[in-house]
Amino acid sequence: MGSNGWNQSAILDIARQLRDEPGALLLILRRIQDELGWIPEQSVPLIADVLNLSRAEVHGVATFYHDFRHHPPGRHVIRLCRAESCQAMGAVALARHLEDRLGIGFGQTTADGRFTLDAVYCLGNCACSPALTIDGDIHGRVTPGRLDDLMAAVEERRS
Amino acid sequence: MKAVVYVPCDSGALSLGADQVARAISREAARRDLDLHLIRNGSRGLYWLEPMIEAVTARGRVAYGPLSADNVPALFDAGFLEGAAHPLCLGLAEEIPLLKKQERLTFARTGIVDPASLDDYLAHGGYEGLARAARLNPEQIAEEVTQSGLRGRGGAGFPCGIKLRTAMQTAADRKYVVCNADEGDSGTFADRMIMEGDPFVLIEGMTIAAMCAGAVYGYIYLRSEYPHSARALNAAIAQARARGYLGSNVVDSGKPFNLQVRVGAGSYICGEETAMLESLEGKRGMVRYKPPVPAVCGLFGRPTVINNVLTLATLPIILARGGAFYKNYGVGRSRGTQPIQLAGNVKRPGLYEKAFGVTLREIVYEYGGGTASGRPVRAVQVGGPLGAYFPQSMLDVPFDYEELAARNGLLGHGGVVVYDDTVNMAEMARYAMEFCARESCGKCTPCRIGSTRGMEVIDRIVARRDQSANLTLLRDLCDTMTNASLCALGGLTPLPVLSALKYFPGDFGLGDDAASLD
């Protein structure tokens, strides 16, 4: 086990399992992100070795895509849509509400590790704006009051 | 008789509590000892009525909505399973005026069928297009599509028949079909609705394209923000494969075709076709130079047909009903129908499929019912984050590729986002540059650097610093981005910026005469 609970053999298993797929590098990174919730920097040389690529090539892909995290996320991840339709329906106020309540900005995690706040540019839920996801579950027509309820509910579910 | 109730599993409906409604219905039916069959359909696209459920009655499917789980016991008491009256009863679903007024060709089945059932798809005319395609030779398929006048619905509007024919005529040991399901344009959700509500139509469309081009393998490049689409597609692909609609001998045609879903990783630029190919190859999503076009040299260097979900999902009806049938809809060089996605500050947001030619004013007022806030409409953005903003005075423009382009706008993927009079258009212009800076792949300078400089220049104009010089600079910068960017991201970002500047100069702290400078 590495620090932060990741496991070298788990990464090697994923890389070896997918190495022969066309376009394997993105598949491998996607799988690591999905299973670990982030992509530890130490996985870069491991993947490079399995795919016979340079570390630079692996690093380049890992840092190109917004989905790939380079630090572990908080226990709960909130992704607020900040695109046009949601802006037109109050996403700016929701953004301020979240920043105030959590005391962090977008792309940050609270010091106690409870919440990570991310921006997303369109969830395809524009007809139910404003929209956000909490731990992957999608919510539409969200108001600050409903957001508080949803946040309380995920915290309760955990305890 | 067993009662049948439809509850959408479309992610828009889910975001408003459709799962809770479904659970409440099952619970209530069990409590009353009723034998009930619950089907999870897609959405009809009338999102202001979601979650909207439908009970199958002798008269037809009777709709109720917008519901919450709390309404469910009262619905049972009222007798909704027999289509009884209730304050939330909407009557027969098919007769809801804004649904009835549409011309649903691409969306003929979405919201009606069970997306998880190949048999239901077949019962609603599914795979008739492929059956006909299998009896034609590739040239005849390409000709049928060319005749239909179908153009790429992803945004570029390139004639689909020409693309198919180019790939068909290019000799290669292996060819591909790639479906662009990276619906990154904000304000659009039609691809998602198809994939969640009628996934087989996309699979059938890709199979027809493959048969025409001679492709043996396909990829659906799906954005990671659509997990429900991924599940629906994977389930549908597995069924199609088990029943011989995919595999080594598709519908006994002797031709092989297989496909898989590839999930992206949150990059807007990967919706650009060549960046998408790079991403499928496992690389950074960097835009490629063209030529060669992908139909000649695409995925892994092989001829590749790339089309948007809506384009591919329209091929089955064109093959089944004929190119002439499809061509009969529409105006000018915009043939057929456009699934219009209406969102933002609007009373009745949703999916409205209409023949080309409907005006923006009809869309915003007759369909949308004006703003949700009740305030006046100030601006309407058409075509996603790279589309122009139109003021009130220009809403009579018809929804049509050429008409929008003639007004320095674009149809894009068919999204329409409405703003009321509280919007600050200088902020929206700045946001357009900011979005471009965030999502630029970085390959060409006008896009990579220009977008950041654009934000700074707009900030200076708004701060009233040396306005005249900065205005000249902004126009010059937009000119460079428009004409020297490698792809549409840098090339079209000036559209929202310059339209905001032209029609709403006051928001930039400029006098009305600023508009006349261009």
mmCIF file of N, CA and C in Angstrom, chain B residues 204-306:
data_model
loop_
_atom_site.group_PDB
_atom_site.id
_atom_site.type_symbol
_atom_site.label_atom_id
_atom_site.label_comp_id
_atom_site.label_asym_id
_atom_site.label_seq_id
_atom_site.Cartn_x
_atom_site.Cartn_y
_atom_site.Cartn_z
ATOM 1 N N GLU B 204 -28.300 0.870 -34.739
ATOM 2 C CA GLU B 204 -28.753 0.556 -36.106
ATOM 3 C C GLU B 204 -28.140 1.547 -37.109
ATOM 4 N N GLY B 205 -28.137 2.827 -36.758
ATOM 5 C CA GLY B 205 -27.574 3.844 -37.646
ATOM 6 C C GLY B 205 -26.096 3.622 -37.911
ATOM 7 N N MET B 206 -25.361 3.263 -36.859
ATOM 8 C CA MET B 206 -23.924 3.006 -37.029
ATOM 9 C C MET B 206 -23.710 1.775 -37.897
ATOM 10 N N THR B 207 -24.581 0.794 -37.755
ATOM 11 C CA THR B 207 -24.449 -0.432 -38.561
ATOM 12 C C THR B 207 -24.713 -0.131 -40.037
ATOM 13 N N ILE B 208 -25.691 0.728 -40.303
ATOM 14 C CA ILE B 208 -25.971 1.129 -41.689
ATOM 15 C C ILE B 208 -24.762 1.878 -42.272
ATOM 16 N N ALA B 209 -24.211 2.797 -41.485
ATOM 17 C CA ALA B 209 -23.036 3.551 -41.948
ATOM 18 C C ALA B 209 -21.877 2.607 -42.236
ATOM 19 N N ALA B 210 -21.720 1.602 -41.370
ATOM 20 C CA ALA B 210 -20.629 0.636 -41.545
ATOM 21 C C ALA B 210 -20.834 -0.177 -42.817
ATOM 22 N N MET B 211 -22.075 -0.585 -43.052
ATOM 23 C CA MET B 211 -22.392 -1.371 -44.233
ATOM 24 C C MET B 211 -22.081 -0.578 -45.508
ATOM 25 N N CYS B 212 -22.366 0.707 -45.466
ATOM 26 C CA CYS B 212 -22.123 1.567 -46.613
ATOM 27 C C CYS B 212 -20.628 1.773 -46.828
ATOM 28 N N ALA B 213 -19.918 2.102 -45.761
ATOM 29 C CA ALA B 213 -18.497 2.452 -45.890
ATOM 30 C C ALA B 213 -17.596 1.224 -45.973
ATOM 31 N N GLY B 214 -18.119 0.076 -45.568
ATOM 32 C CA GLY B 214 -17.285 -1.117 -45.517
ATOM 33 C C GLY B 214 -16.473 -1.184 -44.237
ATOM 34 N N ALA B 215 -17.014 -0.627 -43.161
ATOM 35 C CA ALA B 215 -16.311 -0.624 -41.876
ATOM 36 C C ALA B 215 -16.655 -1.891 -41.099
ATOM 37 N N VAL B 216 -15.690 -2.350 -40.328
ATOM 38 C CA VAL B 216 -15.904 -3.568 -39.552
ATOM 39 C C VAL B 216 -16.016 -3.284 -38.048
ATOM 40 N N TYR B 217 -15.600 -2.093 -37.660
ATOM 41 C CA TYR B 217 -15.609 -1.821 -36.223
ATOM 42 C C TYR B 217 -16.030 -0.383 -35.949
ATOM 43 N N GLY B 218 -16.732 -0.197 -34.843
ATOM 44 C CA GLY B 218 -17.186 1.138 -34.481
ATOM 45 C C GLY B 218 -16.915 1.471 -33.028
ATOM 46 N N TYR B 219 -16.740 2.760 -32.772
ATOM 47 C CA TYR B 219 -16.602 3.248 -31.406
ATOM 48 C C TYR B 219 -17.630 4.345 -31.162
ATOM 49 N N ILE B 220 -18.231 4.309 -29.995
ATOM 50 C CA ILE B 220 -19.048 5.444 -29.557
ATOM 51 C C ILE B 220 -18.197 6.182 -28.529
ATOM 52 N N TYR B 221 -17.733 7.373 -28.895
ATOM 53 C CA TYR B 221 -16.934 8.159 -27.945
ATOM 54 C C TYR B 221 -17.894 8.983 -27.101
ATOM 55 N N LEU B 222 -18.070 8.552 -25.873
ATOM 56 C CA LEU B 222 -19.104 9.116 -24.993
ATOM 57 C C LEU B 222 -18.484 9.961 -23.893
ATOM 58 N N ARG B 223 -19.046 11.130 -23.645
ATOM 59 C CA ARG B 223 -18.503 11.972 -22.578
ATOM 60 C C ARG B 223 -18.774 11.346 -21.204
ATOM 61 N N SER B 224 -17.842 11.573 -20.286
ATOM 62 C CA SER B 224 -17.940 10.906 -18.983
ATOM 63 C C SER B 224 -19.079 11.462 -18.134
ATOM 64 N N GLU B 225 -19.609 12.622 -18.525
ATOM 65 C CA GLU B 225 -20.708 13.216 -17.759
ATOM 66 C C GLU B 225 -22.024 12.466 -17.964
ATOM 67 N N TYR B 226 -22.032 11.469 -18.847
ATOM 68 C CA TYR B 226 -23.270 10.745 -19.178
ATOM 69 C C TYR B 226 -23.232 9.273 -18.751
ATOM 70 N N PRO B 227 -23.138 8.996 -17.444
ATOM 71 C CA PRO B 227 -23.052 7.584 -17.030
ATOM 72 C C PRO B 227 -24.309 6.778 -17.362
ATOM 73 N N HIS B 228 -25.470 7.434 -17.355
ATOM 74 C CA HIS B 228 -26.698 6.684 -17.662
ATOM 75 C C HIS B 228 -26.738 6.281 -19.140
ATOM 76 N N SER B 229 -26.178 7.124 -19.990
ATOM 77 C CA SER B 229 -26.091 6.775 -21.406
ATOM 78 C C SER B 229 -25.181 5.561 -21.598
ATOM 79 N N ALA B 230 -24.071 5.543 -20.862
ATOM 80 C CA ALA B 230 -23.133 4.423 -20.992
ATOM 81 C C ALA B 230 -23.819 3.111 -20.631
ATOM 82 N N ARG B 231 -24.564 3.134 -19.540
ATOM 83 C CA ARG B 231 -25.252 1.903 -19.128
ATOM 84 C C ARG B 231 -26.275 1.462 -20.170
ATOM 85 N N ALA B 232 -27.069 2.413 -20.666
ATOM 86 C CA ALA B 232 -28.112 2.068 -21.639
ATOM 87 C C ALA B 232 -27.493 1.526 -22.927
ATOM 88 N N LEU B 233 -26.419 2.162 -23.380
ATOM 89 C CA LEU B 233 -25.779 1.727 -24.619
ATOM 90 C C LEU B 233 -25.152 0.346 -24.466
ATOM 91 N N ASN B 234 -24.447 0.145 -23.355
ATOM 92 C CA ASN B 234 -23.791 -1.150 -23.171
ATOM 93 C C ASN B 234 -24.812 -2.286 -23.087
ATOM 94 N N ALA B 235 -25.935 -2.020 -22.423
ATOM 95 C CA ALA B 235 -26.985 -3.049 -22.334
ATOM 96 C C ALA B 235 -27.557 -3.331 -23.722
ATOM 97 N N ALA B 236 -27.763 -2.280 -24.506
ATOM 98 C CA ALA B 236 -28.333 -2.445 -25.848
ATOM 99 C C ALA B 236 -27.351 -3.166 -26.777
ATOM 100 N N ILE B 237 -26.078 -2.812 -26.678
ATOM 101 C CA ILE B 237 -25.069 -3.471 -27.519
ATOM 102 C C ILE B 237 -25.018 -4.969 -27.211
ATOM 103 N N ALA B 238 -25.087 -5.311 -25.935
ATOM 104 C CA ALA B 238 -25.047 -6.727 -25.548
ATOM 105 C C ALA B 238 -26.241 -7.480 -26.143
ATOM 106 N N GLN B 239 -27.416 -6.872 -26.103
ATOM 107 C CA GLN B 239 -28.596 -7.533 -26.685
ATOM 108 C C GLN B 239 -28.478 -7.656 -28.194
ATOM 109 N N ALA B 240 -28.031 -6.587 -28.847
ATOM 110 C CA ALA B 240 -27.895 -6.603 -30.304
ATOM 111 C C ALA B 240 -26.914 -7.696 -30.727
ATOM 112 N N ARG B 241 -25.856 -7.852 -29.938
ATOM 113 C CA ARG B 241 -24.861 -8.868 -30.261
ATOM 114 C C ARG B 241 -25.449 -10.274 -30.077
ATOM 115 N N ALA B 242 -26.182 -10.458 -28.988
ATOM 116 C CA ALA B 242 -26.765 -11.775 -28.694
ATOM 117 C C ALA B 242 -27.788 -12.186 -29.754
ATOM 118 N N ARG B 243 -28.405 -11.203 -30.393
ATOM 119 C CA ARG B 243 -29.462 -11.518 -31.357
ATOM 120 C C ARG B 243 -29.007 -11.377 -32.815
ATOM 121 N N GLY B 244 -27.714 -11.228 -33.045
ATOM 122 C CA GLY B 244 -27.199 -11.225 -34.411
ATOM 123 C C GLY B 244 -27.310 -9.896 -35.143
ATOM 124 N N TYR B 245 -27.616 -8.814 -34.398
ATOM 125 C CA TYR B 245 -27.649 -7.492 -35.040
ATOM 126 C C TYR B 245 -26.266 -6.843 -35.023
ATOM 127 N N LEU B 246 -25.375 -7.424 -34.247
ATOM 128 C CA LEU B 246 -23.958 -7.059 -34.276
ATOM 129 C C LEU B 246 -23.203 -8.381 -34.260
ATOM 130 N N GLY B 247 -21.991 -8.377 -34.783
ATOM 131 C CA GLY B 247 -21.211 -9.601 -34.741
ATOM 132 C C GLY B 247 -20.570 -9.912 -36.084
ATOM 133 N N SER B 248 -20.244 -11.182 -36.292
ATOM 134 C CA SER B 248 -19.461 -11.541 -37.478
ATOM 135 C C SER B 248 -20.322 -11.630 -38.739
ATOM 136 N N ASN B 249 -21.648 -11.675 -38.577
ATOM 137 C CA ASN B 249 -22.513 -11.808 -39.738
ATOM 138 C C ASN B 249 -23.814 -11.056 -39.430
ATOM 139 N N VAL B 250 -23.763 -9.744 -39.607
ATOM 140 C CA VAL B 250 -24.878 -8.889 -39.183
ATOM 141 C C VAL B 250 -26.136 -9.166 -40.019
ATOM 142 N N VAL B 251 -27.225 -9.475 -39.369
ATOM 143 C CA VAL B 251 -28.502 -9.843 -39.998
ATOM 144 C C VAL B 251 -28.310 -10.678 -41.273
ATOM 145 N N ASP B 252 -27.448 -11.690 -41.161
ATOM 146 C CA ASP B 252 -27.192 -12.618 -42.278
ATOM 147 C C ASP B 252 -26.771 -11.919 -43.570
ATOM 148 N N SER B 253 -26.117 -10.760 -43.438
ATOM 149 C CA SER B 253 -25.662 -10.030 -44.624
ATOM 150 C C SER B 253 -24.303 -10.548 -45.081
ATOM 151 N N GLY B 254 -23.688 -11.375 -44.240
ATOM 152 C CA GLY B 254 -22.336 -11.826 -44.529
ATOM 153 C C GLY B 254 -21.281 -10.822 -44.102
ATOM 154 N N LYS B 255 -21.739 -9.652 -43.601
ATOM 155 C CA LYS B 255 -20.781 -8.607 -43.216
ATOM 156 C C LYS B 255 -20.630 -8.538 -41.694
ATOM 157 N N PRO B 256 -19.392 -8.359 -41.231
ATOM 158 C CA PRO B 256 -19.190 -8.233 -39.791
ATOM 159 C C PRO B 256 -19.280 -6.772 -39.330
ATOM 160 N N PHE B 257 -19.798 -6.567 -38.145
ATOM 161 C CA PHE B 257 -19.688 -5.236 -37.515
ATOM 162 C C PHE B 257 -19.843 -5.380 -36.013
ATOM 163 N N ASN B 258 -18.883 -4.803 -35.318
ATOM 164 C CA ASN B 258 -18.919 -4.776 -33.861
ATOM 165 C C ASN B 258 -18.664 -3.372 -33.387
ATOM 166 N N LEU B 259 -19.094 -3.099 -32.157
ATOM 167 C CA LEU B 259 -18.798 -1.761 -31.669
ATOM 168 C C LEU B 259 -18.681 -1.744 -30.163
ATOM 169 N N GLN B 260 -18.032 -0.716 -29.663
ATOM 170 C CA GLN B 260 -17.908 -0.553 -28.215
ATOM 171 C C GLN B 260 -17.999 0.915 -27.823
ATOM 172 N N VAL B 261 -18.337 1.118 -26.553
ATOM 173 C CA VAL B 261 -18.432 2.463 -25.999
ATOM 174 C C VAL B 261 -17.090 2.819 -25.372
ATOM 175 N N ARG B 262 -16.554 3.981 -25.693
ATOM 176 C CA ARG B 262 -15.353 4.495 -25.041
ATOM 177 C C ARG B 262 -15.726 5.768 -24.295
ATOM 178 N N VAL B 263 -15.434 5.802 -23.018
ATOM 179 C CA VAL B 263 -15.800 6.962 -22.207
ATOM 180 C C VAL B 263 -14.644 7.956 -22.156
ATOM 181 N N GLY B 264 -14.931 9.207 -22.457
ATOM 182 C CA GLY B 264 -13.926 10.266 -22.453
ATOM 183 C C GLY B 264 -13.517 10.650 -21.038
ATOM 184 N N ALA B 265 -12.862 11.793 -20.910
ATOM 185 C CA ALA B 265 -12.349 12.156 -19.592
ATOM 186 C C ALA B 265 -12.497 13.654 -19.317
ATOM 187 N N GLY B 266 -13.610 14.225 -19.790
ATOM 188 C CA GLY B 266 -13.926 15.593 -19.399
ATOM 189 C C GLY B 266 -13.236 16.670 -20.197
ATOM 190 N N SER B 267 -12.986 16.404 -21.475
ATOM 191 C CA SER B 267 -12.352 17.424 -22.299
ATOM 192 C C SER B 267 -13.305 17.863 -23.402
ATOM 193 N N TYR B 268 -13.634 19.159 -23.425
ATOM 194 C CA TYR B 268 -14.561 19.681 -24.434
ATOM 195 C C TYR B 268 -14.003 19.528 -25.838
ATOM 196 N N ILE B 269 -12.705 19.748 -25.993
ATOM 197 C CA ILE B 269 -12.111 19.731 -27.332
ATOM 198 C C ILE B 269 -12.195 18.351 -27.964
ATOM 199 N N CYS B 270 -12.362 17.319 -27.153
ATOM 200 C CA CYS B 270 -12.465 15.971 -27.726
ATOM 201 C C CYS B 270 -13.773 15.766 -28.487
ATOM 202 N N GLY B 271 -14.648 16.761 -28.495
ATOM 203 C CA GLY B 271 -15.815 16.724 -29.369
ATOM 204 C C GLY B 271 -15.459 17.164 -30.785
ATOM 205 N N GLU B 272 -14.287 17.766 -30.949
ATOM 206 C CA GLU B 272 -13.797 18.099 -32.290
ATOM 207 C C GLU B 272 -13.315 16.782 -32.897
ATOM 208 N N GLU B 273 -13.687 16.503 -34.146
ATOM 209 C CA GLU B 273 -13.520 15.135 -34.630
ATOM 210 C C GLU B 273 -12.091 14.613 -34.636
ATOM 211 N N THR B 274 -11.129 15.463 -34.960
ATOM 212 C CA THR B 274 -9.764 14.927 -35.014
ATOM 213 C C THR B 274 -9.160 14.790 -33.611
ATOM 214 N N ALA B 275 -9.542 15.688 -32.703
ATOM 215 C CA ALA B 275 -9.098 15.540 -31.310
ATOM 216 C C ALA B 275 -9.698 14.259 -30.728
ATOM 217 N N MET B 276 -10.943 13.967 -31.137
ATOM 218 C CA MET B 276 -11.599 12.747 -30.684
ATOM 219 C C MET B 276 -10.828 11.501 -31.142
ATOM 220 N N LEU B 277 -10.337 11.531 -32.373
ATOM 221 C CA LEU B 277 -9.563 10.393 -32.876
ATOM 222 C C LEU B 277 -8.294 10.217 -32.058
ATOM 223 N N GLU B 278 -7.614 11.338 -31.762
ATOM 224 C CA GLU B 278 -6.403 11.272 -30.943
ATOM 225 C C GLU B 278 -6.727 10.657 -29.580
ATOM 226 N N SER B 279 -7.843 11.091 -29.017
ATOM 227 C CA SER B 279 -8.239 10.599 -27.698
ATOM 228 C C SER B 279 -8.552 9.099 -27.752
ATOM 229 N N LEU B 280 -9.241 8.681 -28.811
ATOM 230 C CA LEU B 280 -9.537 7.249 -28.970
ATOM 231 C C LEU B 280 -8.249 6.439 -29.103
ATOM 232 N N GLU B 281 -7.227 7.086 -29.665
ATOM 233 C CA GLU B 281 -5.942 6.404 -29.803
ATOM 234 C C GLU B 281 -5.152 6.429 -28.496
ATOM 235 N N GLY B 282 -5.749 7.042 -27.457
ATOM 236 C CA GLY B 282 -5.128 7.030 -26.142
ATOM 237 C C GLY B 282 -4.213 8.209 -25.875
ATOM 238 N N LYS B 283 -4.274 9.224 -26.726
ATOM 239 C CA LYS B 283 -3.354 10.355 -26.596
ATOM 240 C C LYS B 283 -4.044 11.587 -26.015
ATOM 241 N N ARG B 284 -3.262 12.677 -25.873
ATOM 242 C CA ARG B 284 -3.857 13.969 -25.541
ATOM 243 C C ARG B 284 -4.815 14.336 -26.669
ATOM 244 N N GLY B 285 -5.911 14.996 -26.327
ATOM 245 C CA GLY B 285 -6.891 15.350 -27.355
ATOM 246 C C GLY B 285 -6.484 16.586 -28.133
ATOM 247 N N MET B 286 -5.429 16.431 -28.933
ATOM 248 C CA MET B 286 -4.933 17.565 -29.725
ATOM 249 C C MET B 286 -5.527 17.514 -31.131
ATOM 250 N N VAL B 287 -5.964 18.662 -31.615
ATOM 251 C CA VAL B 287 -6.570 18.745 -32.943
ATOM 252 C C VAL B 287 -5.522 18.413 -34.013
ATOM 253 N N ARG B 288 -5.969 17.691 -35.056
ATOM 254 C CA ARG B 288 -5.061 17.370 -36.166
ATOM 255 C C ARG B 288 -5.238 18.377 -37.294
ATOM 256 N N TYR B 289 -4.186 18.496 -38.085
ATOM 257 C CA TYR B 289 -4.321 19.295 -39.306
ATOM 258 C C TYR B 289 -5.175 18.529 -40.308
ATOM 259 N N LYS B 290 -5.964 19.243 -41.097
ATOM 260 C CA LYS B 290 -6.703 18.636 -42.209
ATOM 261 C C LYS B 290 -6.348 19.409 -43.477
ATOM 262 N N PRO B 291 -6.249 18.798 -44.658
ATOM 263 C CA PRO B 291 -6.367 17.370 -44.911
ATOM 264 C C PRO B 291 -5.184 16.584 -44.346
ATOM 265 N N PRO B 292 -5.274 15.263 -44.352
ATOM 266 C CA PRO B 292 -6.361 14.439 -44.875
ATOM 267 C C PRO B 292 -7.592 14.457 -43.970
ATOM 268 N N VAL B 293 -8.758 14.367 -44.567
ATOM 269 C CA VAL B 293 -9.975 14.292 -43.766
ATOM 270 C C VAL B 293 -10.089 12.882 -43.189
ATOM 271 N N PRO B 294 -10.785 12.735 -42.053
ATOM 272 C CA PRO B 294 -10.886 11.406 -41.419
ATOM 273 C C PRO B 294 -11.499 10.338 -42.322
ATOM 274 N N ALA B 295 -12.387 10.745 -43.248
ATOM 275 C CA ALA B 295 -12.996 9.740 -44.124
ATOM 276 C C ALA B 295 -11.942 9.077 -45.019
ATOM 277 N N VAL B 296 -10.794 9.735 -45.168
ATOM 278 C CA VAL B 296 -9.696 9.164 -45.958
ATOM 279 C C VAL B 296 -8.649 8.559 -45.026
ATOM 280 N N CYS B 297 -8.286 9.296 -43.991
ATOM 281 C CA CYS B 297 -7.253 8.853 -43.048
ATOM 282 C C CYS B 297 -7.670 9.293 -41.647
ATOM 283 N N GLY B 298 -8.276 8.394 -40.895
ATOM 284 C CA GLY B 298 -8.844 8.773 -39.598
ATOM 285 C C GLY B 298 -8.263 7.991 -38.449
ATOM 286 N N LEU B 299 -9.084 7.195 -37.790
ATOM 287 C CA LEU B 299 -8.664 6.460 -36.602
ATOM 288 C C LEU B 299 -7.583 5.443 -36.960
ATOM 289 N N PHE B 300 -6.488 5.468 -36.236
ATOM 290 C CA PHE B 300 -5.329 4.596 -36.486
ATOM 291 C C PHE B 300 -4.920 4.626 -37.964
ATOM 292 N N GLY B 301 -5.107 5.802 -38.583
ATOM 293 C CA GLY B 301 -4.680 5.994 -39.962
ATOM 294 C C GLY B 301 -5.591 5.365 -41.009
ATOM 295 N N ARG B 302 -6.765 4.883 -40.585
ATOM 296 C CA ARG B 302 -7.677 4.221 -41.527
ATOM 297 C C ARG B 302 -8.866 5.123 -41.858
ATOM 298 N N PRO B 303 -9.518 4.877 -43.019
ATOM 299 C CA PRO B 303 -10.718 5.657 -43.355
ATOM 300 C C PRO B 303 -11.770 5.505 -42.249
ATOM 301 N N THR B 304 -12.308 6.647 -41.812
ATOM 302 C CA THR B 304 -13.223 6.629 -40.669
ATOM 303 C C THR B 304 -14.407 7.553 -40.920
ATOM 304 N N VAL B 305 -15.593 6.989 -40.785
ATOM 305 C CA VAL B 305 -16.798 7.814 -40.852
ATOM 306 C C VAL B 305 -17.059 8.334 -39.446
ATOM 307 N N ILE B 306 -17.018 9.656 -39.247
ATOM 308 C CA ILE B 306 -17.340 10.219 -37.928
ATOM 309 C C ILE B 306 -18.605 11.035 -38.063
#
